[in-house]
Amino acid sequence: MIYWDYAAAAPPYDEVVQTMEQIMKLHYANPSSMHRAGLEAGRLISRSREVCAAALSVQPEEIVFTSGATESNNLAIKGAALQYQGRGRHIITTELEHPSVYESCVQLQKLGFEVTFIAPESSGVIDPFRIAEAVRRDTILVSVMHVNNEVGTVQPVGAIGTAIKAVNPRTLFHVDGVQGYGKLPVSLKEWGADLYSLSPHKVRGPRGVGLLYVKKGVELFPLLTGGSHESGQRAGTENVPAIVASAKAVRMSGEQRVELCGRLLPLRNRLLHFLRGIPEFVVNSNEEGAPHIVHFSYPGMKGEVMARKLEELGMMVSTRSACSSRLAEPSRILLSMGRDIPAALGGIRISLGDSHTEADVAALEQAVVAAVKALKVAEGGM
Amino acid sequence: MRTHEPDAVAGRGTSIEYADMLLLRFGEFTLKGKNRARFEKTVLRHVKEMIKPYPRAVLGKEFGRIYVQLNGEPAAELAGALKNVFGIASISPVKVSQSTLEDIISVSRRLLEILSPAEGSTFKVNVRRVWKEFPHGSIEMNKLVSTPLLQGYPGLTVDMRSPQLELKIEIRHDHTYIFCENIAGVGGFPLGTNGKAMLLLSGGIDSPVAGWSSMRRGLEVECVHFYSYPYTSELARQKVVDLARVLSRYAGVIKLHLVPFTEVQTSFTGLGQDNLMITLMRRAMLKIAARLAEREGALALVTGESLGQVASQTLPSMNVIGRATQLPLLRPLVMMDKSDIVELSKKIGSYELSILPYEDCCTLFVPKSPTTNPNLRIVDKIEATLPGYEDLLAAAVDRTETVQITPYGGEKPADLVPAEAGIKEEWF
């Protein structure tokens, strides 16, 4: 079996597992306790904050630990909307966002906020001009993802940030960086980002921790109350071992980014080239995208059928993003990019990681050829 | 020149992000003839300290000015740090062009585009020809530059007397400097040019402001903090380290003396003179601080006292407390309103730290009714008869820990509770 679903969850580094184990054994104290054991646990958290801040070139007090990127995105969007509704009640996002952003915005719509969803070009890229056009005096927040989790499109977040601030300097800019961190350069200051979400378990860290960068001076209405944890921005006893291990994963994956991309790019390009050679497929990713995601559709063949066939042949792939892959609905992302319903139903995502080799890709190619051959009879019949 | 208002960004641009260089002007001390060289050298040293985190920035000095060539370092960030250097009156972000007419015009036009002045703004070009071999004279240059600029910006009108926008151009042999904006600096006297004093730094709002005010008048300041573990927490002491770090942003580096005060403070309990507790405690602090001052060569003590604020800051209290030392007691905030002090502390950046709710030793053992009118004779007598009082004071001085604090450093005193012991760096 070969695992091709790094974008859903990446296997943790050995060092991450060791750190988790050692800290779970040694530092079980509650960081809020005032005794020495509590103080030590508290220092582990503050050291983790420093490490994460250094990886993002920001200040430690600008990092909030959450329970995961879903919470980070919820906090960024709903927290900012509730805090700044006095300034205005207009929010801008795109049609390509992860459900945790998209549905937070839909929820806010129900609360009376006005949300503008910007459609991408057919390439999947958001035109910064389209965003700038939509920014108004009462626009309090714009949320755009760095890398699309389904097809790997890279958004020009720097140009988007500049465009937003040129129209309304008070509009906050949130970047969902979950699929971008560890793969692409991150420069929050240059982007003009006020909020940035990151998920350690996508970069070989543990589950159960998310990061949210909150630029100094930006206040969020807390979604969880009940303690002064995380400077009052997020109540709840800190998950000490997972936070320390997350800091490690964030640091390591940041340090190894360039080298990792150097290895992934040739593999991804080879896959793109190969998939384009299969007449049955529509390839939705391209060379401009993130180095670890390759997405294609088999119009007329449900994605899940293709995925099950590939699994039979030893390849674990995903149908679009893990958070929505069990829904038998066409992909919102692909429809938004202008694909038709059959293509949007037949999507397959392959995501690459550290462990993959040329031989693995060759094996995957063989499996894909075999799968298409086997499924050909049922084409269009589903 | 246009004064920089950080809030006035909407609609109009600022040249700071596009600057090649920062021009720093000295403040009021330029008037004082013979100390000038020493003062300028001090400012330069201070500036040098502040640009350390920006290795590509290069310093140059000229009469009345300092130049900081950015070489790609972030201008706004650097200007933000440098405007806090005492003795700097103002900063201008500068675009640098070649000393040719064409390049001067093209860079000026670019600068104007960045500033994007509003329709109807008044405008003036002011050329200074430092390099006399430049083929066009200053008056001629004013015309040669302003004519094409005005053609490109029909919304501008010329006003020679009080323009809203004055484009200054200085032609030199190697380069030409073009600038327009003026960011106000903090002014004051260069750090340390008026001697050294010890600042009594509590965890409150006032003392950091008193420290900053003293530094701004050219005093070098060393901080003295009194802590009473276990009655005060480790966090309270850490807070003072953080406060000293805020002050170090204005000094480059600052010394913090941490005095263990528990024994001295507890020696005052059980005397049956609870209402004098604060008086005795404050006097002990001054006595210890004075000894540290002697050791460090400081000539005054600075406190954050403000007349009438609390019981120990009434005039009779100040009288009795102040007599504990021979050194001059400087109280920069003595006549200020609390609200003004709070405003200043927000500006300095200490406010958010100061309001953290950790008890310091001044809020401990506070009697129900501290006296506002202590009797000096009684206080003297108590101190004279307190067994071992001298030794307690001497021991506190001996056991004082001194830490050098820098703006971006991680310096900290030894932990009272050694909690780092169980933490391994390999985990991160």
XYZ file of C-alpha atoms in Angstrom, chain A residues 115-314:
200
model
C -20.868 37.997 2.486
C -19.455 38.371 -1.020
C -18.118 35.131 -2.494
C -15.587 35.827 -5.252
C -15.396 33.308 -8.097
C -12.021 32.249 -9.447
C -10.823 32.440 -13.045
C -11.082 29.097 -14.877
C -7.479 28.423 -13.841
C -8.700 28.446 -10.226
C -6.758 31.625 -9.433
C -8.483 34.568 -7.759
C -7.851 37.868 -9.517
C -6.746 40.438 -6.873
C -8.603 43.073 -8.854
C -11.889 41.219 -8.332
C -11.297 41.291 -4.583
C -10.314 44.961 -4.548
C -13.455 45.782 -6.511
C -15.598 44.182 -3.841
C -13.930 45.940 -0.876
C -16.070 48.697 0.611
C -15.984 51.061 3.535
C -17.896 48.581 5.679
C -15.810 45.546 4.669
C -14.314 44.286 7.912
C -12.661 41.086 6.731
C -11.372 39.347 3.616
C -10.480 35.658 3.864
C -8.515 33.920 1.113
C -6.716 30.592 1.256
C -3.049 30.415 0.267
C -3.247 27.022 -1.442
C -6.470 25.294 -2.381
C -6.762 21.994 -0.571
C -8.504 20.232 -3.437
C -6.595 21.166 -6.598
C -3.511 22.890 -5.175
C -4.039 26.276 -6.817
C -1.796 28.953 -5.316
C -3.530 32.262 -4.711
C -1.612 35.539 -5.120
C -2.124 36.409 -1.445
C 0.530 39.129 -1.511
C -1.139 40.987 -4.374
C -4.556 40.417 -2.801
C -3.382 41.824 0.552
C -1.894 44.891 -1.124
C -5.042 45.429 -3.170
C -7.314 45.199 -0.111
C -5.255 47.597 1.981
C -5.049 50.091 -0.870
C -8.838 50.348 -0.912
C -9.511 50.088 2.821
C -6.540 49.928 5.195
C -8.852 48.956 8.071
C -10.117 45.795 6.373
C -8.560 42.747 8.017
C -6.976 40.100 5.812
C -7.129 36.445 6.843
C -5.060 33.850 5.028
C -5.878 30.169 5.486
C -2.333 28.870 5.205
C -3.036 25.213 5.957
C -1.905 23.733 2.623
C 0.726 26.369 1.933
C 2.933 26.238 5.001
C 5.959 23.996 4.579
C 5.484 23.964 0.793
C 5.647 27.639 -0.219
C 7.369 30.701 1.218
C 5.290 32.529 3.827
C 5.812 36.264 4.426
C 2.919 37.514 6.499
C 4.237 41.078 6.742
C 4.638 41.493 2.977
C 1.215 39.979 2.367
C -0.347 42.433 4.781
C -1.956 39.480 6.575
C -3.648 40.217 9.895
C -4.702 36.635 10.560
C -3.140 33.364 9.397
C -4.215 29.788 10.134
C -1.879 26.835 10.185
C -2.369 23.131 10.859
C 0.561 21.202 12.364
C -0.783 17.796 11.378
C -0.469 18.708 7.705
C 3.245 19.259 8.239
C 3.971 15.999 10.079
C 2.938 17.253 13.498
C 0.293 15.864 15.845
C -3.486 16.195 15.573
C -5.383 18.376 18.034
C -3.467 21.638 17.700
C -3.921 24.533 15.332
C -2.161 27.856 15.131
C -3.636 31.238 14.523
C -1.447 34.266 13.938
C -3.233 37.362 15.188
C -1.386 40.511 14.265
C -0.605 42.790 17.187
C -3.430 45.270 17.640
C -6.102 42.994 16.157
C -8.717 41.843 18.669
C -10.925 38.791 18.251
C -14.211 38.080 20.000
C -13.422 34.798 21.791
C -15.527 31.827 20.695
C -14.537 29.780 23.739
C -14.727 31.397 27.154
C -13.969 30.075 30.590
C -10.415 31.070 31.430
C -7.674 33.458 30.540
C -5.730 30.909 28.490
C -4.067 32.194 25.301
C -4.309 35.801 26.544
C -8.053 35.441 26.860
C -8.510 34.701 23.192
C -9.246 31.022 23.587
C -10.186 29.347 26.862
C -9.396 25.720 27.564
C -6.576 23.795 29.232
C -3.608 23.742 26.897
C -2.730 20.474 25.190
C 0.886 20.685 26.303
C 2.470 17.647 24.584
C 0.728 18.306 21.282
C 1.588 22.007 21.392
C 5.290 21.335 21.967
C 5.314 18.629 19.280
C 3.480 20.998 16.926
C 6.141 23.628 17.446
C 8.725 21.035 16.528
C 6.871 20.007 13.359
C 6.309 23.615 12.332
C 9.983 24.418 12.845
C 11.250 21.271 11.064
C 8.922 21.533 8.102
C 9.798 25.204 7.727
C 13.505 24.400 7.737
C 13.082 21.519 5.289
C 10.719 23.325 2.924
C 13.168 24.140 0.136
C 14.688 20.682 0.129
C 11.257 19.017 0.196
C 10.028 21.074 -2.739
C 13.176 20.202 -4.645
C 12.189 16.548 -4.346
C 8.418 16.916 -4.835
C 8.433 19.159 -7.909
C 9.920 16.620 -10.358
C 7.531 13.948 -9.049
C 4.537 16.228 -9.378
C 5.535 17.374 -12.858
C 5.993 13.779 -13.943
C 2.523 12.917 -12.648
C 0.936 15.921 -14.361
C 2.580 14.954 -17.621
C 1.450 11.365 -17.263
C -2.165 12.213 -16.388
C -2.473 14.625 -19.289
C -1.594 11.695 -21.545
C -4.706 9.775 -20.477
C -7.545 10.784 -22.780
C -10.271 9.902 -20.249
C -9.002 12.448 -17.716
C -9.309 16.176 -17.197
C -6.315 17.414 -15.194
C -7.328 20.198 -12.840
C -3.917 21.005 -11.352
C -1.024 22.605 -13.187
C 2.656 23.506 -12.835
C 1.768 26.840 -11.234
C 0.151 25.042 -8.294
C 1.522 23.817 -4.985
C 4.223 21.161 -5.277
C 2.343 18.470 -3.379
C -1.149 18.341 -4.909
C -2.216 16.783 -8.208
C -5.907 16.660 -8.978
C -7.724 15.151 -11.934
C -11.276 14.210 -12.905
C -12.571 11.189 -14.715
C -15.801 12.603 -16.094
C -18.487 9.974 -16.067
C -16.815 7.994 -13.330
C -17.569 8.820 -9.716
C -14.463 9.726 -7.804
C -15.175 7.259 -5.057
C -15.308 4.345 -7.505
C -11.938 5.300 -8.952
C -10.562 5.717 -5.429
C -11.788 2.253 -4.380
C -10.350 0.669 -7.511
C -6.993 2.355 -6.929
C -7.040 1.141 -3.329
C -7.583 -2.392 -4.592
C -4.440 -1.828 -6.632
C -2.496 -0.695 -3.575
